[in-house]
mmCIF file of C-alpha atoms and ligand atoms in Angstrom:
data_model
loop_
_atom_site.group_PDB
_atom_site.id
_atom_site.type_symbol
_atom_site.label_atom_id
_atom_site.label_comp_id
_atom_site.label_asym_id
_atom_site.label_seq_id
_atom_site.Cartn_x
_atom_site.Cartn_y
_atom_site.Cartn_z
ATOM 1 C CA UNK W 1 -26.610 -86.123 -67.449
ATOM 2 C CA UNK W 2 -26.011 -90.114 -67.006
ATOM 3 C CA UNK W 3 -28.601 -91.941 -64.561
ATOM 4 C CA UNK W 4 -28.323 -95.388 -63.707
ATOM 5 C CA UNK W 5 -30.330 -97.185 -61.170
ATOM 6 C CA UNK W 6 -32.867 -95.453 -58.163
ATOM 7 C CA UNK W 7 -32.574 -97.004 -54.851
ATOM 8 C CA UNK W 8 -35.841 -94.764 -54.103
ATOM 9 C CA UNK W 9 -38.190 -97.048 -56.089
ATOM 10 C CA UNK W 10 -40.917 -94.772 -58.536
ATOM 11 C CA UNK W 11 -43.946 -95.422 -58.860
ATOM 12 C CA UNK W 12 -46.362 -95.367 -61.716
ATOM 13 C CA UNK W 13 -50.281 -94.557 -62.286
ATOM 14 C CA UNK W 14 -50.293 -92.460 -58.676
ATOM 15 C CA UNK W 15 -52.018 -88.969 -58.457
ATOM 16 C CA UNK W 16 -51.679 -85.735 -56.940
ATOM 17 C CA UNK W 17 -52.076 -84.697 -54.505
ATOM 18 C CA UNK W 18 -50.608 -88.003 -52.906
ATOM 19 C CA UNK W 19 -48.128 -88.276 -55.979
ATOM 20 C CA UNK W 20 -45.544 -85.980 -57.635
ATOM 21 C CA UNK W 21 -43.542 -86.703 -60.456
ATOM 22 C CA UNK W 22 -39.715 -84.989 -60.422
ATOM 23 C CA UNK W 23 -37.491 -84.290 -63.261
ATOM 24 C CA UNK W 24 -34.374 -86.558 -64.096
ATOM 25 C CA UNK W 25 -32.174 -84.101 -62.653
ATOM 26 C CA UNK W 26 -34.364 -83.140 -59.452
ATOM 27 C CA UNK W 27 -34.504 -87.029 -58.726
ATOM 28 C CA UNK W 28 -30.816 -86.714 -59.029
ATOM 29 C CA UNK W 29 -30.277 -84.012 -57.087
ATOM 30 C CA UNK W 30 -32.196 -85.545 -54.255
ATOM 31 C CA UNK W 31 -30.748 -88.639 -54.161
ATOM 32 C CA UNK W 32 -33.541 -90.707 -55.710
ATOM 33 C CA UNK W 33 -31.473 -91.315 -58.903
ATOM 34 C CA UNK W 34 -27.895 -92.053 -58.763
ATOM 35 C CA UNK W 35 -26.358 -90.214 -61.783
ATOM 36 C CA UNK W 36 -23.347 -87.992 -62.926
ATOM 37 C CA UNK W 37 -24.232 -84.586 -64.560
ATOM 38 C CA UNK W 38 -22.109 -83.936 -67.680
ATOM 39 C CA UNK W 39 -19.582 -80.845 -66.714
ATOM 40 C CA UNK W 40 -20.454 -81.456 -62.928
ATOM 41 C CA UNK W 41 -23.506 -79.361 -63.266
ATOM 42 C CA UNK W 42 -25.181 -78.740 -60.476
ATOM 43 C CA UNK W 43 -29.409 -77.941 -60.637
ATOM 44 C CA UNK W 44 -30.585 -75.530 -57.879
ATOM 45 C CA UNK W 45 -34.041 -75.713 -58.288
ATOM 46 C CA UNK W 46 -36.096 -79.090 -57.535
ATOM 47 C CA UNK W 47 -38.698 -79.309 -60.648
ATOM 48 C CA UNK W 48 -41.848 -81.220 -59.403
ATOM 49 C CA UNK W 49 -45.113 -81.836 -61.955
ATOM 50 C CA UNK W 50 -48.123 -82.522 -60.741
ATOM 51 C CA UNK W 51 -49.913 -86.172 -62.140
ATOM 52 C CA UNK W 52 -53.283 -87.566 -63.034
ATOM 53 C CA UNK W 53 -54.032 -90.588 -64.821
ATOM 54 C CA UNK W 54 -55.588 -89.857 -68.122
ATOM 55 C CA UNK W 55 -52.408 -87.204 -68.277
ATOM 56 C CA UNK W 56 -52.800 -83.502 -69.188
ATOM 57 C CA UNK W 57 -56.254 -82.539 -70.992
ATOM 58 C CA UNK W 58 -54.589 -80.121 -73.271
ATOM 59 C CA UNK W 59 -53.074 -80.961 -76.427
ATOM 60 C CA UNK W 60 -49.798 -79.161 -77.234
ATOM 61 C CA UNK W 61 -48.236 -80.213 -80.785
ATOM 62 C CA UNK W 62 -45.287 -79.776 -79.076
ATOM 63 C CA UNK W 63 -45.316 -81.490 -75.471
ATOM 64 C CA UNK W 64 -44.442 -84.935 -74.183
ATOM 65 C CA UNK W 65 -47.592 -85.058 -71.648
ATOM 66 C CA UNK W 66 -50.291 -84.609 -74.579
ATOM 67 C CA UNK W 67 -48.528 -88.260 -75.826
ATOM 68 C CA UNK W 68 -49.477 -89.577 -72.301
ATOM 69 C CA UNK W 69 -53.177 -89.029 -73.094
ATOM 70 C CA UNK W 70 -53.143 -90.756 -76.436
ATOM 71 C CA UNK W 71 -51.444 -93.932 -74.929
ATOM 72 C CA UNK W 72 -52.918 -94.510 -72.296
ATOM 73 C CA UNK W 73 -50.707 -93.220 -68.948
ATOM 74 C CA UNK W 74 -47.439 -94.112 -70.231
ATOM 75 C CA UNK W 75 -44.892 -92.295 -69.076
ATOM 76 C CA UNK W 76 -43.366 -89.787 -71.308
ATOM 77 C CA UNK W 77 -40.415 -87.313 -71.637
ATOM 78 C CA UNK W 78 -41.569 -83.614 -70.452
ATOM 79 C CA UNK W 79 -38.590 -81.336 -71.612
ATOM 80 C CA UNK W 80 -36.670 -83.802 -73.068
ATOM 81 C CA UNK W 81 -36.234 -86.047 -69.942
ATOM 82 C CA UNK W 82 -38.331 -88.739 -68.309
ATOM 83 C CA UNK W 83 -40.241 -87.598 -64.912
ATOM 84 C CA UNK W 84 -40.686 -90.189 -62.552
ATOM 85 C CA UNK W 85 -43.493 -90.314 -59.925
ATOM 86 C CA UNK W 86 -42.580 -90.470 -56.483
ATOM 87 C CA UNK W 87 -44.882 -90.174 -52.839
ATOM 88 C CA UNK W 88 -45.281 -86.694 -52.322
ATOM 89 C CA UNK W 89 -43.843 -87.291 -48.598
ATOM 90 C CA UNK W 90 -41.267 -88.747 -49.418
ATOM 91 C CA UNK W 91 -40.469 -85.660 -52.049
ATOM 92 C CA UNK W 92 -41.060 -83.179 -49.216
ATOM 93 C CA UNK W 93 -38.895 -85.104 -46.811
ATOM 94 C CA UNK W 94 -35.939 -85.136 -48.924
ATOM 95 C CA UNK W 95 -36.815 -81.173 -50.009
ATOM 96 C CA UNK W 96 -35.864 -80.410 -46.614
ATOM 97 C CA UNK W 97 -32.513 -82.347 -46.665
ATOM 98 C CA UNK W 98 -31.424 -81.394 -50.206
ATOM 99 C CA UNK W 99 -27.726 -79.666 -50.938
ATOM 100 C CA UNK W 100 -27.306 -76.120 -50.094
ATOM 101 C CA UNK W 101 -26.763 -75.384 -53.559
ATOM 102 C CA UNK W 102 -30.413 -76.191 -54.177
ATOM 103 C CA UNK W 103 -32.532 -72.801 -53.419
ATOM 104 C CA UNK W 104 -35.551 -72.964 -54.758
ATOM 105 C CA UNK W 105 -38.949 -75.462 -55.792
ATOM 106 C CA UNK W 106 -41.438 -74.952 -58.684
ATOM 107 C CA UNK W 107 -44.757 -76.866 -58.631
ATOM 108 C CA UNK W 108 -45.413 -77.155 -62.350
ATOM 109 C CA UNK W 109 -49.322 -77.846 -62.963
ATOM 110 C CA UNK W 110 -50.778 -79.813 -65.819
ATOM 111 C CA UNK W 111 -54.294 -78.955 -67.384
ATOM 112 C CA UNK W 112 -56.527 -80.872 -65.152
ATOM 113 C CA UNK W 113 -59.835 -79.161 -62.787
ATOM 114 C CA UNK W 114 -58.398 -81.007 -59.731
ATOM 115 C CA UNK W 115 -54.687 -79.242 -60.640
ATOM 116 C CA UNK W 116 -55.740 -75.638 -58.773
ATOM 117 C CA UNK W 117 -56.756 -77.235 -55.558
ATOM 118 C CA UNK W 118 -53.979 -79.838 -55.557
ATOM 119 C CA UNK W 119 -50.808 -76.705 -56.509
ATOM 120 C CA UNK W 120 -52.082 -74.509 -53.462
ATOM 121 C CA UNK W 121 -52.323 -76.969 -51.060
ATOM 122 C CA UNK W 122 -48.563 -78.577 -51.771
ATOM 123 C CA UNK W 123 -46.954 -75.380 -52.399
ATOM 124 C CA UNK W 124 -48.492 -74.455 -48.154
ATOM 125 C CA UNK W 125 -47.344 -77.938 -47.366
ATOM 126 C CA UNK W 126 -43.790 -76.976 -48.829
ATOM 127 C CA UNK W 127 -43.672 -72.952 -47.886
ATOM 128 C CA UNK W 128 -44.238 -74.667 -43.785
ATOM 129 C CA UNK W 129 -42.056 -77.201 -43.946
ATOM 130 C CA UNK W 130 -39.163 -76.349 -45.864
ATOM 131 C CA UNK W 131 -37.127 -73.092 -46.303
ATOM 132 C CA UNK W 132 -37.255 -72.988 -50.008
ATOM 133 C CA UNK W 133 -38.540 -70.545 -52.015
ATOM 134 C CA UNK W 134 -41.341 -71.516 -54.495
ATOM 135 C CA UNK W 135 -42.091 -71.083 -58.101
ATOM 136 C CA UNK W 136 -45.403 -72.322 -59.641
ATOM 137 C CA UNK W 137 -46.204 -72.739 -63.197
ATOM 138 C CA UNK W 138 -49.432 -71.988 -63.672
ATOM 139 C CA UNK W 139 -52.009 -73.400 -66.487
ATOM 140 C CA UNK W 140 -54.374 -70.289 -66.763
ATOM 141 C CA UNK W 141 -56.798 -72.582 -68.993
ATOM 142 C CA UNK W 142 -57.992 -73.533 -65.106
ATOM 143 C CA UNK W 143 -57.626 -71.546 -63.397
ATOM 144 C CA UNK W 144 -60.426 -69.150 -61.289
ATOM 145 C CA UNK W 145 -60.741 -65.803 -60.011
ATOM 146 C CA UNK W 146 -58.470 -65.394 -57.000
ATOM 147 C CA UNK W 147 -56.546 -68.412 -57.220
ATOM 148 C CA UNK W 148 -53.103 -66.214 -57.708
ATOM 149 C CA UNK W 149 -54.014 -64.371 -54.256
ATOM 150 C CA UNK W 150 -54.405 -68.041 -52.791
ATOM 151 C CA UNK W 151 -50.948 -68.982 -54.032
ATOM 152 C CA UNK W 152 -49.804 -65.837 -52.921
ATOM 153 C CA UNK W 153 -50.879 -66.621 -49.778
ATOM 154 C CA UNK W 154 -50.101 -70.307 -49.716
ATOM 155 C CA UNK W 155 -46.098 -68.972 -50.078
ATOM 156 C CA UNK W 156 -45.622 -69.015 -53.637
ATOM 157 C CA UNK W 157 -43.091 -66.238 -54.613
ATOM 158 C CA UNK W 158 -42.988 -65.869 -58.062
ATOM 159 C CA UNK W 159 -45.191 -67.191 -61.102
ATOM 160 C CA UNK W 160 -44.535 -68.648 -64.391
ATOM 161 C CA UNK W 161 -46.756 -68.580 -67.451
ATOM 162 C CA UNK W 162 -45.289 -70.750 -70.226
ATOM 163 C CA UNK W 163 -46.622 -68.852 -72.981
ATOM 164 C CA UNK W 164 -44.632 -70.999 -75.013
ATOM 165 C CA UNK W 165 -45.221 -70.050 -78.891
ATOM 166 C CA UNK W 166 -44.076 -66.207 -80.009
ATOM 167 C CA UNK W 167 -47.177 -65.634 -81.966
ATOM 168 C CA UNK W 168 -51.382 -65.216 -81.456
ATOM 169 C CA UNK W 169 -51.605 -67.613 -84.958
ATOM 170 C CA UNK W 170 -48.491 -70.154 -83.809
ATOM 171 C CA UNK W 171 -50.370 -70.218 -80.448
ATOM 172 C CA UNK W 172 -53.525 -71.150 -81.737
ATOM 173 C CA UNK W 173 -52.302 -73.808 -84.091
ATOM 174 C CA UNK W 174 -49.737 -75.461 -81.689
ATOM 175 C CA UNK W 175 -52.016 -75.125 -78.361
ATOM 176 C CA UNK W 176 -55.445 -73.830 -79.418
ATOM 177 C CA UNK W 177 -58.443 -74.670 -81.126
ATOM 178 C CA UNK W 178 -56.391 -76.188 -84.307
ATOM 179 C CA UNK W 179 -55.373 -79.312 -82.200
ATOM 180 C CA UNK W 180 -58.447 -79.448 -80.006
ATOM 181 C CA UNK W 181 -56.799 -77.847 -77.244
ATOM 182 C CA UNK W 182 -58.169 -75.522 -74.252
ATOM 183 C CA UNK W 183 -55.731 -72.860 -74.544
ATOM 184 C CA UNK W 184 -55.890 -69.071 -76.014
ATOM 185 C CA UNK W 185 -53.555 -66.549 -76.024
ATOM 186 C CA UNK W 186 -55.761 -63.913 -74.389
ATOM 187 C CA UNK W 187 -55.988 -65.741 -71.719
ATOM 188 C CA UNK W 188 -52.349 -66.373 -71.456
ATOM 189 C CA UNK W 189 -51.169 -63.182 -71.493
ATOM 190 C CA UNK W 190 -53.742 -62.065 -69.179
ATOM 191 C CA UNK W 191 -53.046 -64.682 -66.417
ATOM 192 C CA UNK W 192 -49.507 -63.066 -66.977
ATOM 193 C CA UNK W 193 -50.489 -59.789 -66.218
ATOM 194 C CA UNK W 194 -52.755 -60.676 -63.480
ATOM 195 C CA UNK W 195 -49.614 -62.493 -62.270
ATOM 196 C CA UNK W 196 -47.007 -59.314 -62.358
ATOM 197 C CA UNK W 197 -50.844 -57.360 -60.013
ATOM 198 C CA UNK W 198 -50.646 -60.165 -57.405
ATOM 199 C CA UNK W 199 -46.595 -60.717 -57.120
ATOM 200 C CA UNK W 200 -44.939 -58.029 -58.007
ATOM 201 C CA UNK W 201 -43.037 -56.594 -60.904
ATOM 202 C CA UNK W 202 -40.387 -58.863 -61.592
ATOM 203 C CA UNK W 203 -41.594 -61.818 -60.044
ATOM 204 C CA UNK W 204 -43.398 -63.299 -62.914
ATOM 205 C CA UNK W 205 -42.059 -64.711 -65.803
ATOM 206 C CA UNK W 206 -43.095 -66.156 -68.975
ATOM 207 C CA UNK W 207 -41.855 -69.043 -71.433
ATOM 208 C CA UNK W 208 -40.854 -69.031 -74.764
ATOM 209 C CA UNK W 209 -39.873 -71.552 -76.770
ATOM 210 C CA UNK W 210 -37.539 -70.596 -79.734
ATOM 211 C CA UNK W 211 -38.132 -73.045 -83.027
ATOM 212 C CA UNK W 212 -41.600 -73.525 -83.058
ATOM 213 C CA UNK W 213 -42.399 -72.230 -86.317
ATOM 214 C CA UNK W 214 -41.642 -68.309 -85.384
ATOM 215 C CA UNK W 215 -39.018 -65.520 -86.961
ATOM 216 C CA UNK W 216 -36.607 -64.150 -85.159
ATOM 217 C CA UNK W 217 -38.359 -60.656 -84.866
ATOM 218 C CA UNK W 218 -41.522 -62.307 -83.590
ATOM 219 C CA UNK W 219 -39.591 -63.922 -80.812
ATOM 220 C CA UNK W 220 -38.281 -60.238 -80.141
ATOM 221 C CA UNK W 221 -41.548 -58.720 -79.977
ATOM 222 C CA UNK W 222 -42.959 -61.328 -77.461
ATOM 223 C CA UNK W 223 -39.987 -61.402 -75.400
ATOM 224 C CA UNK W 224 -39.849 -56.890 -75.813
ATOM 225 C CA UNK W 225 -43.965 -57.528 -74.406
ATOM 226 C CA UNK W 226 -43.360 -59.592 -71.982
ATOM 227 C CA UNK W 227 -40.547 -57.101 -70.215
ATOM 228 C CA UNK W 228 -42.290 -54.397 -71.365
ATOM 229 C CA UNK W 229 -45.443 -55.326 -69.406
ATOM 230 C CA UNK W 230 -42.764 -55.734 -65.996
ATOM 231 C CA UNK W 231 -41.418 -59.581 -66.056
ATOM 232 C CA UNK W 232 -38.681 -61.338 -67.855
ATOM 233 C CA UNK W 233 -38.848 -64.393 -70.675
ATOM 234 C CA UNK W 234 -37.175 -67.734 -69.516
ATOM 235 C CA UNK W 235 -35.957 -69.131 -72.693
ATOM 236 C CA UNK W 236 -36.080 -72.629 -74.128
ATOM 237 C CA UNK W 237 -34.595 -74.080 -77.221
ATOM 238 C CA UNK W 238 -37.525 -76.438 -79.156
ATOM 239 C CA UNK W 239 -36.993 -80.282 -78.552
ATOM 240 C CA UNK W 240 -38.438 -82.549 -80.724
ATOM 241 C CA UNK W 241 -40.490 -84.612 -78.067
ATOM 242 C CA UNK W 242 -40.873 -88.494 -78.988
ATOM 243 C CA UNK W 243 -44.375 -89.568 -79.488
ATOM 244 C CA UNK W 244 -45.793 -85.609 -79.690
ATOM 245 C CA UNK W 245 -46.941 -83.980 -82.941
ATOM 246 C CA UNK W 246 -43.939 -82.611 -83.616
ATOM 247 C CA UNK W 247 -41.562 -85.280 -83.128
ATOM 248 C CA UNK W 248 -40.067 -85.035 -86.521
ATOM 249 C CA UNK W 249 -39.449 -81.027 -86.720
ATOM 250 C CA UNK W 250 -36.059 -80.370 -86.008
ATOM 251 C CA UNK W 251 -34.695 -78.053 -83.246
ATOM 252 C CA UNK W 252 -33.795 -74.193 -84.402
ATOM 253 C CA UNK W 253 -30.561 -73.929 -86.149
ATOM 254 C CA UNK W 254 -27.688 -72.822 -83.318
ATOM 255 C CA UNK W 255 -27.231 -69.755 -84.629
ATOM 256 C CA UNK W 256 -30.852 -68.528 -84.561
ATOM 257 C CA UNK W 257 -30.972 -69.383 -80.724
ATOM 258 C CA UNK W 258 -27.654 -67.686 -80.050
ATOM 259 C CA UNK W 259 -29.013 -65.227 -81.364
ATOM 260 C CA UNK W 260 -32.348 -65.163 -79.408
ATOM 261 C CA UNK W 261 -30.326 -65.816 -76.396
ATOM 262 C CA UNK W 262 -28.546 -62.471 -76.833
ATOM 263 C CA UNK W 263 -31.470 -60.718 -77.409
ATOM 264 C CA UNK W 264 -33.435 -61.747 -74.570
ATOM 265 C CA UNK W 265 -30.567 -60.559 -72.450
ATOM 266 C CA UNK W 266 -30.366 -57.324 -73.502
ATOM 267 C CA UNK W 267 -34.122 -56.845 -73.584
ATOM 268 C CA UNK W 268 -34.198 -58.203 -69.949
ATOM 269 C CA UNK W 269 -31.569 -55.709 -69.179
ATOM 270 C CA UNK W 270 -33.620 -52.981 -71.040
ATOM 271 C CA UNK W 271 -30.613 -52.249 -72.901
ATOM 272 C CA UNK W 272 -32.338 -52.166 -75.802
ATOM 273 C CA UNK W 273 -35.439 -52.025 -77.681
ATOM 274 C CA UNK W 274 -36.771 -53.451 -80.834
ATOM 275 C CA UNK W 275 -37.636 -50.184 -82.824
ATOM 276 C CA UNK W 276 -33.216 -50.019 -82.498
ATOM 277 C CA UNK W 277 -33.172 -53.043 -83.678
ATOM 278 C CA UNK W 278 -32.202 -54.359 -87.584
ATOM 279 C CA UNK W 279 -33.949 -57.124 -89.211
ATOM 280 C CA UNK W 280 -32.816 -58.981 -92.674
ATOM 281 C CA UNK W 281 -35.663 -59.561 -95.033
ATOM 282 C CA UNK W 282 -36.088 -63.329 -93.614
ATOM 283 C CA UNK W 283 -36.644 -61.365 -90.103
ATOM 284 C CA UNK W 284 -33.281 -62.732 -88.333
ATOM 285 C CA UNK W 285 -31.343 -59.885 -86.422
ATOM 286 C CA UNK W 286 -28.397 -58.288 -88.044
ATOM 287 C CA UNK W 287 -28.028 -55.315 -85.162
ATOM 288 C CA UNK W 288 -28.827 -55.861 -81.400
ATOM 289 C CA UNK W 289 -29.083 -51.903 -81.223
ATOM 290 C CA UNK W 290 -26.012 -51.801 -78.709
ATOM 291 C CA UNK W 291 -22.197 -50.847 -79.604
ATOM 292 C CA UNK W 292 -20.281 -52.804 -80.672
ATOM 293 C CA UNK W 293 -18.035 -52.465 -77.645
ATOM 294 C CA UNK W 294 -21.284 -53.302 -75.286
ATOM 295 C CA UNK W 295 -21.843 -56.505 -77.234
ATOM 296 C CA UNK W 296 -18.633 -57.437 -77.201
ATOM 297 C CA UNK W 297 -18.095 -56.888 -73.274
ATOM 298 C CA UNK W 298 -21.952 -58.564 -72.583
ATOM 299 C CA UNK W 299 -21.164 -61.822 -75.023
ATOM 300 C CA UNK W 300 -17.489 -62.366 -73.669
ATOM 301 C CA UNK W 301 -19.550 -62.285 -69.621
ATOM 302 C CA UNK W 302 -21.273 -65.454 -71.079
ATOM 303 C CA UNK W 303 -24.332 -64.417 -69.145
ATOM 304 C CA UNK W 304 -26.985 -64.110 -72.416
ATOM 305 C CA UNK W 305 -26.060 -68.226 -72.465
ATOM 306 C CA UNK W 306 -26.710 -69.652 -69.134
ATOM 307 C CA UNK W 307 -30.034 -70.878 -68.690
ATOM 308 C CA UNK W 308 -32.769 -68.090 -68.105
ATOM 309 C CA UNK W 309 -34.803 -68.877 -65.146
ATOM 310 C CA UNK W 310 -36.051 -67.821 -61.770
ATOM 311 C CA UNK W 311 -33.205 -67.089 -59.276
ATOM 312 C CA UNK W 312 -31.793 -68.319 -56.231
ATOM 313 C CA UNK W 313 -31.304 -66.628 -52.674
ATOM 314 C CA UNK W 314 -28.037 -65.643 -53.998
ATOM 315 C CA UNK W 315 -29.609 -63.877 -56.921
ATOM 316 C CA UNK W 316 -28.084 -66.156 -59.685
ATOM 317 C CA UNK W 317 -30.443 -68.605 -61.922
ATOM 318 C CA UNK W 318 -31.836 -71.596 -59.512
ATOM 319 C CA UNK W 319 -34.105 -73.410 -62.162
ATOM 320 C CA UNK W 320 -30.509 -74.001 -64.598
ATOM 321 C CA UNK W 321 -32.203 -77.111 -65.902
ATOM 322 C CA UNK W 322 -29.520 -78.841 -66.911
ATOM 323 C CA UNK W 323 -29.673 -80.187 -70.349
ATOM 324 C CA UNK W 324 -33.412 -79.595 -70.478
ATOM 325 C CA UNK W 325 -33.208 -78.622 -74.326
ATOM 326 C CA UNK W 326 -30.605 -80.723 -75.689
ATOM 327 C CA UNK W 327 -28.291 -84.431 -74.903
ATOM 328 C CA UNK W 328 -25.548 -83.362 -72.881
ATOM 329 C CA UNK W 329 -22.246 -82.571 -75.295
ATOM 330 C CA UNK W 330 -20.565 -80.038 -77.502
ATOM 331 C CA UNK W 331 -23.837 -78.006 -78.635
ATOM 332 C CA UNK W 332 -25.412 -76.934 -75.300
ATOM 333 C CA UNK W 333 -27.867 -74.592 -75.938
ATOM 334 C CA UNK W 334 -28.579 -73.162 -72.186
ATOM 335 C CA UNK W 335 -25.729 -73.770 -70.106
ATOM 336 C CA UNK W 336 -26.588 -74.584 -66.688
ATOM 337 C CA UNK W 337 -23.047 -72.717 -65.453
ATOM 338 C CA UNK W 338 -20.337 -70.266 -67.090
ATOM 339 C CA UNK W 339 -19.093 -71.293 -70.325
ATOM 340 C CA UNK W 340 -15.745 -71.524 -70.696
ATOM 341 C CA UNK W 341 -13.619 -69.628 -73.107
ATOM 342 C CA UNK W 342 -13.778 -72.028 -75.680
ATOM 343 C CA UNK W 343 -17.847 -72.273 -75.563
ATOM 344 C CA UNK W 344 -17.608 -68.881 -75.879
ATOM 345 C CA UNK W 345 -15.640 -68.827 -79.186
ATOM 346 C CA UNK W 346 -17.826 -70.921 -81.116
ATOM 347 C CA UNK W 347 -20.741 -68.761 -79.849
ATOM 348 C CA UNK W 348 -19.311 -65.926 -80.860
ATOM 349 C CA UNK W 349 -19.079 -68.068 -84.682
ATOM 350 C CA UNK W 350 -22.491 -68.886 -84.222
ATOM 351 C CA UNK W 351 -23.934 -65.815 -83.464
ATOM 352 C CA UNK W 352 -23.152 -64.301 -86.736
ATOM 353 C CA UNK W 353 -23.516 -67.369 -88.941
ATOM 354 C CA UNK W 354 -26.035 -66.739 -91.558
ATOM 355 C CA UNK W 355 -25.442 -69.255 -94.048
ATOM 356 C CA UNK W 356 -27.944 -71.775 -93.411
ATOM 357 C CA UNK W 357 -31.694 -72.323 -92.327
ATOM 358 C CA UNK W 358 -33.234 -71.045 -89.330
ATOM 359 C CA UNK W 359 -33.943 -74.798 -88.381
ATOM 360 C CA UNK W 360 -30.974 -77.401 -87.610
ATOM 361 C CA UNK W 361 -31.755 -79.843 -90.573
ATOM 362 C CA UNK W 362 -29.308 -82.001 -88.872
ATOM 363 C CA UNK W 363 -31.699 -82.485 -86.159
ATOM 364 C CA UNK W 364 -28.771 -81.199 -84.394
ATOM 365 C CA UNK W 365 -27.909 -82.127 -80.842
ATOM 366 C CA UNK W 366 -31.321 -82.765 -80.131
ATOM 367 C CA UNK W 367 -32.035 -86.150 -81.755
HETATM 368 S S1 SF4 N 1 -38.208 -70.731 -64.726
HETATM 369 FE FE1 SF4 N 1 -39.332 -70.458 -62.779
HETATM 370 S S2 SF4 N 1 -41.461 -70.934 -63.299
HETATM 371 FE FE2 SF4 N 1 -40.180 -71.724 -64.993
HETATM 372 S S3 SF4 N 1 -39.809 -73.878 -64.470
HETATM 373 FE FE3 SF4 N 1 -38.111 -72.685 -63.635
HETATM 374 S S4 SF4 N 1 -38.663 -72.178 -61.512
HETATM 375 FE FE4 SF4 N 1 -40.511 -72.841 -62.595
#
C-alpha cells in the first residue's frame, strides 16, 4: 500500500460523534488518500474507529491506541497503519459514493463511556443513509444490558469481539489487571455469546491474534470454542506496534501462522476437530486430522490464506484488510485476494517447516 498526499484534508484532536478516524486503506478507498495498493488490492469493507481525546482507556500491551494515552493524543498506528480523523459527514457522504466493490462498514469502538451511545447512533445514521451492510466491533468492557438489541436495531448485522489473546492467563497479562487494564476474559467471551443470542449464529465473530505469547494448540482450542459456541475466528498475524509495550517482540515465525491459518479454516469448515488433531511436544500441529488428499485439495484453493473476515453481499471476505499485519511484499501473511501459484508454493514450504522458533527472530516482514 503506497499513500502520498490527501486532497481531503484530516483533522486532528476531533471527537466522535462529530469525528471518525478511517484506516489508510479506507481513506484510500474513498478517495481521501491518493495511493496505489501493492498487487492492485482492492479493500471492500470501509474500517472507521471511533475517537476521543485522551485516546482509548484500556491498556493493551499490544495496541497502538494505548500509546495515544501515554503521549498525549498523538496519533498512532492501529493495525499497523496510521488512522486519520476525518468529519463524520463528510465520511458518510463519500460511504454512499464509494466503488461497488466496497460492500460493507464496521464501526470499530474504543474503550471510552461515551463510545456505546456514539456506535449506535452512527451505525442508524449509516444503516438510513447508505446501502451498506454494517459490522461493529464491540468493547464489552462498556458496554450495558441491551445495548446489542439497540445495535441490532440501529442496523448492525453482524458483531465482532476481538478477543484478541488465545489464553484466560495471556489475556489477563496483555489486557487485564497485569497492565492496569479494564478487560477480563469472562466478560469477553460472554459479550460473544450474548452476541451469537441477539444476531444470529454465524453472524458474530471473534479476533485472534496469533504471536502473542500462545502455542499453537492454545490458538486451536480458542479458535475450536469460538466455532464451537456458533461463530467463526477472524485471524490476525501479531504486529509489533511502535510506541506499545510490545514494540520489540517480534511477529510469529511464518510457518506457525501458516499453520494457524490452515487450521482455522478447517475448524471454520467443521472439518475437523481438535481431539483429531496431533500436537509435537512444543504444542505446534503435526496432523490437521484431514487426508492427506483433503489438505492437499483445501491448501492448493488458497482459501485458508486470504484474509478471514466478515463477508460481502457476494458472500466472499469484505473486511480483506489489506496489509493490516505486515509491509506490503514477498511475506504476506493474509492475502487480501487469491494467491497465485507461486505464493502458494512457498506456503506449502512453510507450512511444514519446523526448523526454527515459533517467533520470526528476524522481525520478519513486520519491522
Ligand atoms: S472482521 Fe468484521 S468485525 Fe472485524 S474488523 Fe472486519 S468487519 Fe469489523
Amino acid at each position: 500500500m503506497h499513500a502520498t498526499e490527501s486532497p481531503v484534508p484530516a483533522v486532528s484532536q476531533q471527537e466522535s460523534p462529530v469525528y471518525v478516524r478511517l484506516s489508510l486503506a479506507a481513506a484510500m478507498t474513498l478517495g481521501f488518500t491518493r495511493g496505489w495498493f501493492f498487487r492492485n488490492a482492492r479493500l471492500g469493507c470501509i474500517n472507521l474507529l471511533l475517537t476521543y481525546s485522551g485516546g482509548c482507556r484500556a491498556n493493551c500491551a499490544f495496541c497502538g491506541l494505548a500509546s495515544e494515552k501515554r503521549a498525549g493524543t498523538r496519533p498512532r498506528s492501529f493495525i499497523r497503519v496510521p488512522w486519520k480523523t476525518y468529519h463524520t459527514e463528510t465520511v458518510i457522504d463519500a460511504v454512499r459514493s464509494a466503488p461497488a466493490h466496497v460492500h460493507r462498514v464496521c464501526i470499530s469502538m474504543v474503550t471510552h463511556p461515551k463510545c456505546r451511545e456514539d456506535v449506535i447512533n452512527l451505525c442508524g445514521q449509516i444503516s438510513k443513509r447508505t446501502t451498506m451492510d454494517i459490522s461493529l466491533l464491540v468493547s464489552p468492557s462498556v458496554l450495558h444490558p441491551g445495548d446489542l438489541k439497540r445495535m441490532k436495531a440501529a442496523g448492525a448485522e453482524r458483531i465482532g469481539v476481538a478477543i484478541d489473546a488465545a489464553t484466560p492467563l495471556l489475556f489477563e497479562q496483555l489486557r487485564g489487571r497485569t497492565v492496569h487494564g479494564p478487560h477480563s476474559w469472562d466478560r469477553y467471551w460472554n459479550c460473544y455469546a450474548e452476541s451469537l443470542d441477539v444476531f444470529g449464529k454465524g453472524m458474530a465473530g471473534v479476533h485472534l491474534i496469533c504471536g502473542l505469547g500462545e502455542t499453537e494448540k492454545e490458538m486451536v482450542m480458542a479458535m475450536y470454542q469460538a466455532r464451537s459456541m456458533g461463530g467463526y475466528t477472524h485471524l490476525f498475524s501479531f504486529f509489533p506496534e511502535k510506541h506499545s509495550a510490545m514494540e520489540n517482540v517480534s511477529p510469529p515465525a511464518l510457518s506457525h501462522y501458516r499453520r494457524i491459518q490452515l487450521a482455522r479454516w478447517v475448524i471454520d469448515q467443521d472439518l475437523t476437530h481438535p481431539k483429531a488433531m496431533e500436537f509435537d511436544n512444543r504444542e505446534r500441529i503435526r496432523d490437521f486430522g484431514i487426508s492427506e488428499t483433503s489438505l492437499q485439495k483445501i491448501v492448493w484453493s488458497g482459501e485458508p490464506f486470504r484474509t478471514s473476515g466478515c463477508p460481502g453481499k457476494d458472500g466472499a471476505v469484505a473486511c480483506n484488510r489489506p496489509y493490516g499485519n505486515e509491509k506490503p511484499g514477498d511475506n504476506i501473511r493474509n492475502f487480501p485476494f487469491q494467491p497465485e501459484k507461486n505464493d502458494l508454493e512457498k506456503v506449502w514450504q512453510d507450512l511444514f517447516d519446523y526448523s526454527g522458533p515459533d517467533h520470526d527472530c528476524k522481525g520478519g516482514n513486520g519491522k
